[in-house]
Amino acid sequence: MTTISFLGPRGTFTEEALNRLCECQSLTIVKEAMHTIDEAIEAAMLGQVDYAFVPVENSLGGTVLTTVDYLAEHSNVEIAAEISMPIRHFLWGLPGSVSDEITTIYSHPQALRQCKAFLQKNAKNKEQIVTSSTAEGAEMVSQSKSLQKGAIGGEAMGAQYGLVKLTEQIQDNMFNLTRFILVKPNQQISFNPAMTSGKLSLQCELDGLRPGSLWECLGIFAKRQINLVKIESRPTKGRLGEYKFFLDLQIAANGAQVVEALAELESLATSMQLMGAYETYHVE
């Protein structure tokens, strides 16, 4: 059976997204919750599990730098799949709790910020307790046995700790999405030009001292009508002003053009590394 480590604890949005990915791919797995992103990926790299599953980008908060920096610093991590999922928050409590009677609310600071309008309108006089994760807040409410304590978070959190919804969705932005990636160790990452959908991810370094080097890189894909769906830079941790560029290319029955583009980019860049060609999923 496939084993997958993920950013824990149990009941987080990461676990919820992993469950949804397993539904999309009809996977039966054993899950291992880890304390940090690095721990989750390291478990896969060391062969303790088959894959790791971690967040990589949020539509409001931007890139998850811990994940991207790990990918930047290691050449043997392959992205095997991607899923994006809406982040939907609810107020949860123990069975018998009523929203208006909650006096203390627990959650991660990011979740509290994402529900700011609800809290300003409905919880001005209620105590807000910051926790290390939304799941930790739910666990504290569950253990308290108090009908006056509530937690903010998602579906998996409520199910994990036996809580019930006290509200409908309460996040400020209904378009809050997070992307998650499934990764595994692979020393020889390649691209199959027969792919007709999904993404190809790569990272490269360019001669930043030569004017126009980034423009030339982007032109390689533009002239072949290859859609770049994301480009991001991260410091190489060498000299100031040196960067690695992360590119996500859209695959759409254009395998031959992608192969040509990769060959040209490899001749232009000072270094280039494929990070995986994979299917992408979006769930509601």
PDB file of C-alpha atoms in Angstrom, residues 33-258:
ATOM      1  CA  ALA A  33       1.414  13.346   9.723  1.00  0.00           C
ATOM      2  CA  MET A  34       4.633  15.367  10.121  1.00  0.00           C
ATOM      3  CA  HIS A  35       5.355  18.526  12.107  1.00  0.00           C
ATOM      4  CA  THR A  36       6.969  20.548   9.301  1.00  0.00           C
ATOM      5  CA  ILE A  37       7.180  20.696   5.508  1.00  0.00           C
ATOM      6  CA  ASP A  38      10.864  19.749   5.622  1.00  0.00           C
ATOM      7  CA  GLU A  39      10.121  16.708   7.790  1.00  0.00           C
ATOM      8  CA  ALA A  40       7.372  15.580   5.419  1.00  0.00           C
ATOM      9  CA  ILE A  41       9.571  15.798   2.316  1.00  0.00           C
ATOM     10  CA  GLU A  42      12.599  14.308   4.078  1.00  0.00           C
ATOM     11  CA  ALA A  43      10.551  11.255   5.018  1.00  0.00           C
ATOM     12  CA  ALA A  44      10.035  10.571   1.314  1.00  0.00           C
ATOM     13  CA  MET A  45      13.624  11.388   0.365  1.00  0.00           C
ATOM     14  CA  LEU A  46      14.928   8.951   3.002  1.00  0.00           C
ATOM     15  CA  GLY A  47      12.610   6.173   1.845  1.00  0.00           C
ATOM     16  CA  GLN A  48      10.518   6.143   5.013  1.00  0.00           C
ATOM     17  CA  VAL A  49       7.385   6.741   2.884  1.00  0.00           C
ATOM     18  CA  ASP A  50       6.680   6.607  -0.846  1.00  0.00           C
ATOM     19  CA  TYR A  51       5.558  10.228  -1.303  1.00  0.00           C
ATOM     20  CA  ALA A  52       5.224  13.534   0.538  1.00  0.00           C
ATOM     21  CA  PHE A  53       2.299  15.936   0.214  1.00  0.00           C
ATOM     22  CA  VAL A  54       2.779  19.623   1.043  1.00  0.00           C
ATOM     23  CA  PRO A  55       1.308  23.067   0.247  1.00  0.00           C
ATOM     24  CA  VAL A  56       3.136  25.137  -2.377  1.00  0.00           C
ATOM     25  CA  GLU A  57       1.024  28.260  -3.012  1.00  0.00           C
ATOM     26  CA  ASN A  58      -1.965  30.165  -1.660  1.00  0.00           C
ATOM     27  CA  SER A  59      -3.936  32.576  -3.826  1.00  0.00           C
ATOM     28  CA  LEU A  60      -3.963  35.174  -1.032  1.00  0.00           C
ATOM     29  CA  GLY A  61      -0.693  34.578   0.801  1.00  0.00           C
ATOM     30  CA  GLY A  62       1.451  33.661  -2.208  1.00  0.00           C
ATOM     31  CA  THR A  63       4.181  31.043  -2.469  1.00  0.00           C
ATOM     32  CA  VAL A  64       4.950  28.718   0.425  1.00  0.00           C
ATOM     33  CA  LEU A  65       8.642  29.576   0.557  1.00  0.00           C
ATOM     34  CA  THR A  66       9.655  26.588   2.699  1.00  0.00           C
ATOM     35  CA  THR A  67       8.435  24.219  -0.011  1.00  0.00           C
ATOM     36  CA  VAL A  68       9.959  26.138  -2.921  1.00  0.00           C
ATOM     37  CA  ASP A  69      13.287  26.570  -1.145  1.00  0.00           C
ATOM     38  CA  TYR A  70      13.477  22.834  -0.471  1.00  0.00           C
ATOM     39  CA  LEU A  71      12.901  22.166  -4.174  1.00  0.00           C
ATOM     40  CA  ALA A  72      15.529  24.767  -5.060  1.00  0.00           C
ATOM     41  CA  GLU A  73      18.149  23.176  -2.867  1.00  0.00           C
ATOM     42  CA  HIS A  74      17.609  19.529  -3.862  1.00  0.00           C
ATOM     43  CA  SER A  75      17.927  18.074  -7.344  1.00  0.00           C
ATOM     44  CA  ASN A  76      16.228  14.727  -6.746  1.00  0.00           C
ATOM     45  CA  VAL A  77      12.684  15.806  -5.816  1.00  0.00           C
ATOM     46  CA  GLU A  78      10.068  15.092  -8.482  1.00  0.00           C
ATOM     47  CA  ILE A  79       6.588  16.614  -8.507  1.00  0.00           C
ATOM     48  CA  ALA A  80       4.214  13.731  -9.245  1.00  0.00           C
ATOM     49  CA  ALA A  81       0.811  15.468  -9.018  1.00  0.00           C
ATOM     50  CA  GLU A  82      -0.829  18.742  -8.047  1.00  0.00           C
ATOM     51  CA  ILE A  83      -4.216  19.631  -6.633  1.00  0.00           C
ATOM     52  CA  SER A  84      -5.788  22.996  -5.827  1.00  0.00           C
ATOM     53  CA  MET A  85      -8.606  23.306  -3.332  1.00  0.00           C
ATOM     54  CA  PRO A  86     -10.705  26.163  -1.941  1.00  0.00           C
ATOM     55  CA  ILE A  87      -9.951  27.064   1.670  1.00  0.00           C
ATOM     56  CA  ARG A  88     -13.324  27.214   3.391  1.00  0.00           C
ATOM     57  CA  HIS A  89     -13.551  28.123   7.052  1.00  0.00           C
ATOM     58  CA  PHE A  90     -16.387  27.388   9.468  1.00  0.00           C
ATOM     59  CA  LEU A  91     -16.907  27.970  13.168  1.00  0.00           C
ATOM     60  CA  TRP A  92     -16.995  24.610  14.944  1.00  0.00           C
ATOM     61  CA  GLY A  93     -18.015  23.571  18.426  1.00  0.00           C
ATOM     62  CA  LEU A  94     -18.978  20.555  20.477  1.00  0.00           C
ATOM     63  CA  PRO A  95     -22.405  18.995  19.865  1.00  0.00           C
ATOM     64  CA  GLY A  96     -24.909  21.189  21.680  1.00  0.00           C
ATOM     65  CA  SER A  97     -22.937  24.411  21.197  1.00  0.00           C
ATOM     66  CA  VAL A  98     -24.616  27.512  19.756  1.00  0.00           C
ATOM     67  CA  SER A  99     -22.678  30.117  17.766  1.00  0.00           C
ATOM     68  CA  ASP A 100     -23.994  33.098  19.763  1.00  0.00           C
ATOM     69  CA  GLU A 101     -22.973  31.468  23.057  1.00  0.00           C
ATOM     70  CA  ILE A 102     -19.325  30.867  22.101  1.00  0.00           C
ATOM     71  CA  THR A 103     -17.036  33.012  24.280  1.00  0.00           C
ATOM     72  CA  THR A 104     -13.586  31.773  23.168  1.00  0.00           C
ATOM     73  CA  ILE A 105     -12.407  31.031  19.626  1.00  0.00           C
ATOM     74  CA  TYR A 106      -9.252  29.073  18.778  1.00  0.00           C
ATOM     75  CA  SER A 107      -7.447  29.007  15.448  1.00  0.00           C
ATOM     76  CA  HIS A 108      -4.253  29.556  13.488  1.00  0.00           C
ATOM     77  CA  PRO A 109      -3.432  33.275  12.950  1.00  0.00           C
ATOM     78  CA  GLN A 110      -3.797  32.940   9.173  1.00  0.00           C
ATOM     79  CA  ALA A 111      -7.302  31.501   9.564  1.00  0.00           C
ATOM     80  CA  LEU A 112      -8.226  34.291  11.975  1.00  0.00           C
ATOM     81  CA  ARG A 113      -7.029  36.884   9.430  1.00  0.00           C
ATOM     82  CA  GLN A 114      -8.971  35.188   6.644  1.00  0.00           C
ATOM     83  CA  CYS A 115     -12.165  35.434   8.724  1.00  0.00           C
ATOM     84  CA  LYS A 116     -11.588  39.000   9.906  1.00  0.00           C
ATOM     85  CA  ALA A 117     -14.952  40.384   8.748  1.00  0.00           C
ATOM     86  CA  PHE A 118     -16.901  37.624  10.507  1.00  0.00           C
ATOM     87  CA  LEU A 119     -14.915  38.081  13.709  1.00  0.00           C
ATOM     88  CA  GLN A 120     -15.339  41.870  13.696  1.00  0.00           C
ATOM     89  CA  LYS A 121     -19.090  41.532  13.262  1.00  0.00           C
ATOM     90  CA  ASN A 122     -19.795  38.525  15.473  1.00  0.00           C
ATOM     91  CA  ALA A 123     -16.907  38.146  17.922  1.00  0.00           C
ATOM     92  CA  LYS A 124     -15.809  41.606  19.047  1.00  0.00           C
ATOM     93  CA  ASN A 125     -16.195  40.668  22.711  1.00  0.00           C
ATOM     94  CA  LYS A 126     -15.001  37.080  22.352  1.00  0.00           C
ATOM     95  CA  GLU A 127     -11.511  35.925  23.257  1.00  0.00           C
ATOM     96  CA  GLN A 128      -9.387  34.781  20.325  1.00  0.00           C
ATOM     97  CA  ILE A 129      -6.687  32.214  21.120  1.00  0.00           C
ATOM     98  CA  VAL A 130      -3.891  31.737  18.546  1.00  0.00           C
ATOM     99  CA  THR A 131      -2.819  28.123  17.921  1.00  0.00           C
ATOM    100  CA  SER A 132      -0.047  26.534  15.848  1.00  0.00           C
ATOM    101  CA  SER A 133      -2.613  25.054  13.430  1.00  0.00           C
ATOM    102  CA  THR A 134      -6.356  25.048  12.918  1.00  0.00           C
ATOM    103  CA  ALA A 135      -6.334  21.385  13.967  1.00  0.00           C
ATOM    104  CA  GLU A 136      -4.664  22.196  17.280  1.00  0.00           C
ATOM    105  CA  GLY A 137      -7.456  24.660  18.002  1.00  0.00           C
ATOM    106  CA  ALA A 138     -10.067  22.010  17.263  1.00  0.00           C
ATOM    107  CA  GLU A 139      -8.297  19.512  19.510  1.00  0.00           C
ATOM    108  CA  MET A 140      -8.268  22.033  22.362  1.00  0.00           C
ATOM    109  CA  VAL A 141     -12.010  22.637  21.968  1.00  0.00           C
ATOM    110  CA  SER A 142     -12.659  18.896  21.864  1.00  0.00           C
ATOM    111  CA  GLN A 143     -10.642  18.274  25.024  1.00  0.00           C
ATOM    112  CA  SER A 144     -12.191  21.224  26.871  1.00  0.00           C
ATOM    113  CA  LYS A 145     -15.677  19.653  26.910  1.00  0.00           C
ATOM    114  CA  SER A 146     -16.974  23.241  26.999  1.00  0.00           C
ATOM    115  CA  LEU A 147     -19.962  24.357  24.943  1.00  0.00           C
ATOM    116  CA  GLN A 148     -18.630  27.935  25.105  1.00  0.00           C
ATOM    117  CA  LYS A 149     -15.454  27.226  23.159  1.00  0.00           C
ATOM    118  CA  GLY A 150     -15.216  27.169  19.358  1.00  0.00           C
ATOM    119  CA  ALA A 151     -12.589  26.668  16.661  1.00  0.00           C
ATOM    120  CA  ILE A 152     -12.233  28.030  13.126  1.00  0.00           C
ATOM    121  CA  GLY A 153     -11.113  25.700  10.347  1.00  0.00           C
ATOM    122  CA  GLY A 154     -12.129  23.298   7.604  1.00  0.00           C
ATOM    123  CA  GLU A 155     -14.084  20.087   7.075  1.00  0.00           C
ATOM    124  CA  ALA A 156     -11.283  17.633   7.905  1.00  0.00           C
ATOM    125  CA  MET A 157     -10.609  19.397  11.199  1.00  0.00           C
ATOM    126  CA  GLY A 158     -14.206  19.133  12.334  1.00  0.00           C
ATOM    127  CA  ALA A 159     -14.459  15.477  11.390  1.00  0.00           C
ATOM    128  CA  GLN A 160     -11.160  14.586  13.053  1.00  0.00           C
ATOM    129  CA  TYR A 161     -12.120  16.017  16.443  1.00  0.00           C
ATOM    130  CA  GLY A 162     -15.842  15.270  16.534  1.00  0.00           C
ATOM    131  CA  LEU A 163     -17.045  18.852  16.245  1.00  0.00           C
ATOM    132  CA  VAL A 164     -20.165  20.232  14.550  1.00  0.00           C
ATOM    133  CA  LYS A 165     -20.590  23.269  12.293  1.00  0.00           C
ATOM    134  CA  LEU A 166     -22.001  26.295  14.059  1.00  0.00           C
ATOM    135  CA  THR A 167     -22.006  28.522  10.955  1.00  0.00           C
ATOM    136  CA  GLU A 168     -21.912  28.425   7.186  1.00  0.00           C
ATOM    137  CA  GLN A 169     -18.669  29.525   5.468  1.00  0.00           C
ATOM    138  CA  ILE A 170     -17.128  32.524   7.215  1.00  0.00           C
ATOM    139  CA  GLN A 171     -13.962  33.328   5.233  1.00  0.00           C
ATOM    140  CA  ASP A 172     -13.771  36.860   3.812  1.00  0.00           C
ATOM    141  CA  ASN A 173     -12.652  35.792   0.322  1.00  0.00           C
ATOM    142  CA  MET A 174     -14.568  33.048  -1.469  1.00  0.00           C
ATOM    143  CA  PHE A 175     -11.731  32.692  -4.010  1.00  0.00           C
ATOM    144  CA  ASN A 176      -9.118  31.616  -1.455  1.00  0.00           C
ATOM    145  CA  LEU A 177      -7.344  28.623  -3.029  1.00  0.00           C
ATOM    146  CA  THR A 178      -4.286  26.627  -2.007  1.00  0.00           C
ATOM    147  CA  ARG A 179      -2.171  24.468  -4.324  1.00  0.00           C
ATOM    148  CA  PHE A 180      -0.615  21.312  -2.942  1.00  0.00           C
ATOM    149  CA  ILE A 181       1.965  19.022  -4.567  1.00  0.00           C
ATOM    150  CA  LEU A 182       2.755  15.332  -4.253  1.00  0.00           C
ATOM    151  CA  VAL A 183       6.506  14.707  -4.449  1.00  0.00           C
ATOM    152  CA  LYS A 184       8.823  11.708  -4.497  1.00  0.00           C
ATOM    153  CA  PRO A 185      12.559  11.035  -4.879  1.00  0.00           C
ATOM    154  CA  ASN A 186      13.868  10.596  -8.428  1.00  0.00           C
ATOM    155  CA  GLN A 187      17.444  11.018  -9.596  1.00  0.00           C
ATOM    156  CA  GLN A 188      16.528  11.128 -13.319  1.00  0.00           C
ATOM    157  CA  ILE A 189      13.479  13.311 -13.901  1.00  0.00           C
ATOM    158  CA  SER A 190      12.353  13.372 -17.548  1.00  0.00           C
ATOM    159  CA  PHE A 191       9.536  14.649 -19.748  1.00  0.00           C
ATOM    160  CA  ASN A 192       7.350  12.351 -21.853  1.00  0.00           C
ATOM    161  CA  PRO A 193       6.343  14.278 -25.002  1.00  0.00           C
ATOM    162  CA  ALA A 194       3.292  12.020 -25.355  1.00  0.00           C
ATOM    163  CA  MET A 195       1.624  13.841 -22.446  1.00  0.00           C
ATOM    164  CA  THR A 196      -1.390  15.872 -23.588  1.00  0.00           C
ATOM    165  CA  SER A 197      -2.370  17.660 -20.360  1.00  0.00           C
ATOM    166  CA  GLY A 198      -0.978  18.821 -17.054  1.00  0.00           C
ATOM    167  CA  LYS A 199       2.115  20.842 -16.250  1.00  0.00           C
ATOM    168  CA  LEU A 200       5.864  20.646 -16.583  1.00  0.00           C
ATOM    169  CA  SER A 201       7.871  22.342 -13.818  1.00  0.00           C
ATOM    170  CA  LEU A 202      11.543  23.266 -14.031  1.00  0.00           C
ATOM    171  CA  GLN A 203      14.111  25.541 -12.469  1.00  0.00           C
ATOM    172  CA  CYS A 204      17.011  27.287 -14.170  1.00  0.00           C
ATOM    173  CA  GLU A 205      19.756  29.804 -13.556  1.00  0.00           C
ATOM    174  CA  LEU A 206      20.594  32.498 -16.087  1.00  0.00           C
ATOM    175  CA  ASP A 207      23.534  34.812 -16.620  1.00  0.00           C
ATOM    176  CA  GLY A 208      22.116  37.736 -14.660  1.00  0.00           C
ATOM    177  CA  LEU A 209      25.009  39.961 -15.646  1.00  0.00           C
ATOM    178  CA  ARG A 210      24.045  39.781 -19.323  1.00  0.00           C
ATOM    179  CA  PRO A 211      21.221  42.191 -20.245  1.00  0.00           C
ATOM    180  CA  GLY A 212      18.198  40.440 -21.753  1.00  0.00           C
ATOM    181  CA  SER A 213      18.916  36.924 -20.466  1.00  0.00           C
ATOM    182  CA  LEU A 214      15.491  36.559 -18.810  1.00  0.00           C
ATOM    183  CA  TRP A 215      13.771  38.046 -21.876  1.00  0.00           C
ATOM    184  CA  GLU A 216      15.530  35.464 -24.068  1.00  0.00           C
ATOM    185  CA  CYS A 217      14.448  32.676 -21.723  1.00  0.00           C
ATOM    186  CA  LEU A 218      10.796  33.690 -21.875  1.00  0.00           C
ATOM    187  CA  GLY A 219      10.990  34.133 -25.632  1.00  0.00           C
ATOM    188  CA  ILE A 220      11.930  30.478 -26.038  1.00  0.00           C
ATOM    189  CA  PHE A 221       8.434  29.532 -24.917  1.00  0.00           C
ATOM    190  CA  ALA A 222       6.540  32.477 -26.422  1.00  0.00           C
ATOM    191  CA  LYS A 223       7.674  31.780 -29.992  1.00  0.00           C
ATOM    192  CA  ARG A 224       6.423  28.191 -29.660  1.00  0.00           C
ATOM    193  CA  GLN A 225       3.060  29.217 -28.182  1.00  0.00           C
ATOM    194  CA  ILE A 226       3.833  27.399 -24.923  1.00  0.00           C
ATOM    195  CA  ASN A 227       1.870  28.915 -22.059  1.00  0.00           C
ATOM    196  CA  LEU A 228       3.898  29.829 -18.971  1.00  0.00           C
ATOM    197  CA  VAL A 229       1.361  29.605 -16.139  1.00  0.00           C
ATOM    198  CA  LYS A 230       3.818  30.653 -13.420  1.00  0.00           C
ATOM    199  CA  ILE A 231       7.278  32.156 -13.117  1.00  0.00           C
ATOM    200  CA  GLU A 232       9.007  32.877  -9.830  1.00  0.00           C
ATOM    201  CA  SER A 233      12.510  33.750  -8.706  1.00  0.00           C
ATOM    202  CA  ARG A 234      14.368  32.721  -5.563  1.00  0.00           C
ATOM    203  CA  PRO A 235      17.881  33.734  -4.448  1.00  0.00           C
ATOM    204  CA  THR A 236      20.582  31.186  -5.219  1.00  0.00           C
ATOM    205  CA  LYS A 237      22.071  31.896  -1.771  1.00  0.00           C
ATOM    206  CA  GLY A 238      25.255  32.826  -3.586  1.00  0.00           C
ATOM    207  CA  ARG A 239      26.093  36.353  -4.658  1.00  0.00           C
ATOM    208  CA  LEU A 240      23.522  39.111  -4.185  1.00  0.00           C
ATOM    209  CA  GLY A 241      21.480  39.462  -7.380  1.00  0.00           C
ATOM    210  CA  GLU A 242      21.792  35.819  -8.491  1.00  0.00           C
ATOM    211  CA  TYR A 243      18.495  33.976  -8.778  1.00  0.00           C
ATOM    212  CA  LYS A 244      16.943  30.658  -9.692  1.00  0.00           C
ATOM    213  CA  PHE A 245      13.833  30.897 -11.826  1.00  0.00           C
ATOM    214  CA  PHE A 246      10.969  28.456 -11.394  1.00  0.00           C
ATOM    215  CA  LEU A 247       8.775  27.937 -14.463  1.00  0.00           C
ATOM    216  CA  ASP A 248       5.510  26.036 -14.837  1.00  0.00           C
ATOM    217  CA  LEU A 249       4.600  25.204 -18.441  1.00  0.00           C
ATOM    218  CA  GLN A 250       1.173  24.149 -19.586  1.00  0.00           C
ATOM    219  CA  ILE A 251       1.130  20.852 -21.473  1.00  0.00           C
ATOM    220  CA  ALA A 252      -1.551  20.673 -24.174  1.00  0.00           C
ATOM    221  CA  ALA A 253      -0.650  18.185 -26.931  1.00  0.00           C
ATOM    222  CA  ASN A 254       2.470  20.275 -27.583  1.00  0.00           C
ATOM    223  CA  GLY A 255       5.084  17.739 -26.536  1.00  0.00           C
ATOM    224  CA  ALA A 256       7.349  18.243 -29.546  1.00  0.00           C
ATOM    225  CA  GLN A 257       7.451  22.012 -29.011  1.00  0.00           C
ATOM    226  CA  VAL A 258       8.194  21.516 -25.303  1.00  0.00           C
TER     227      VAL A 258
END
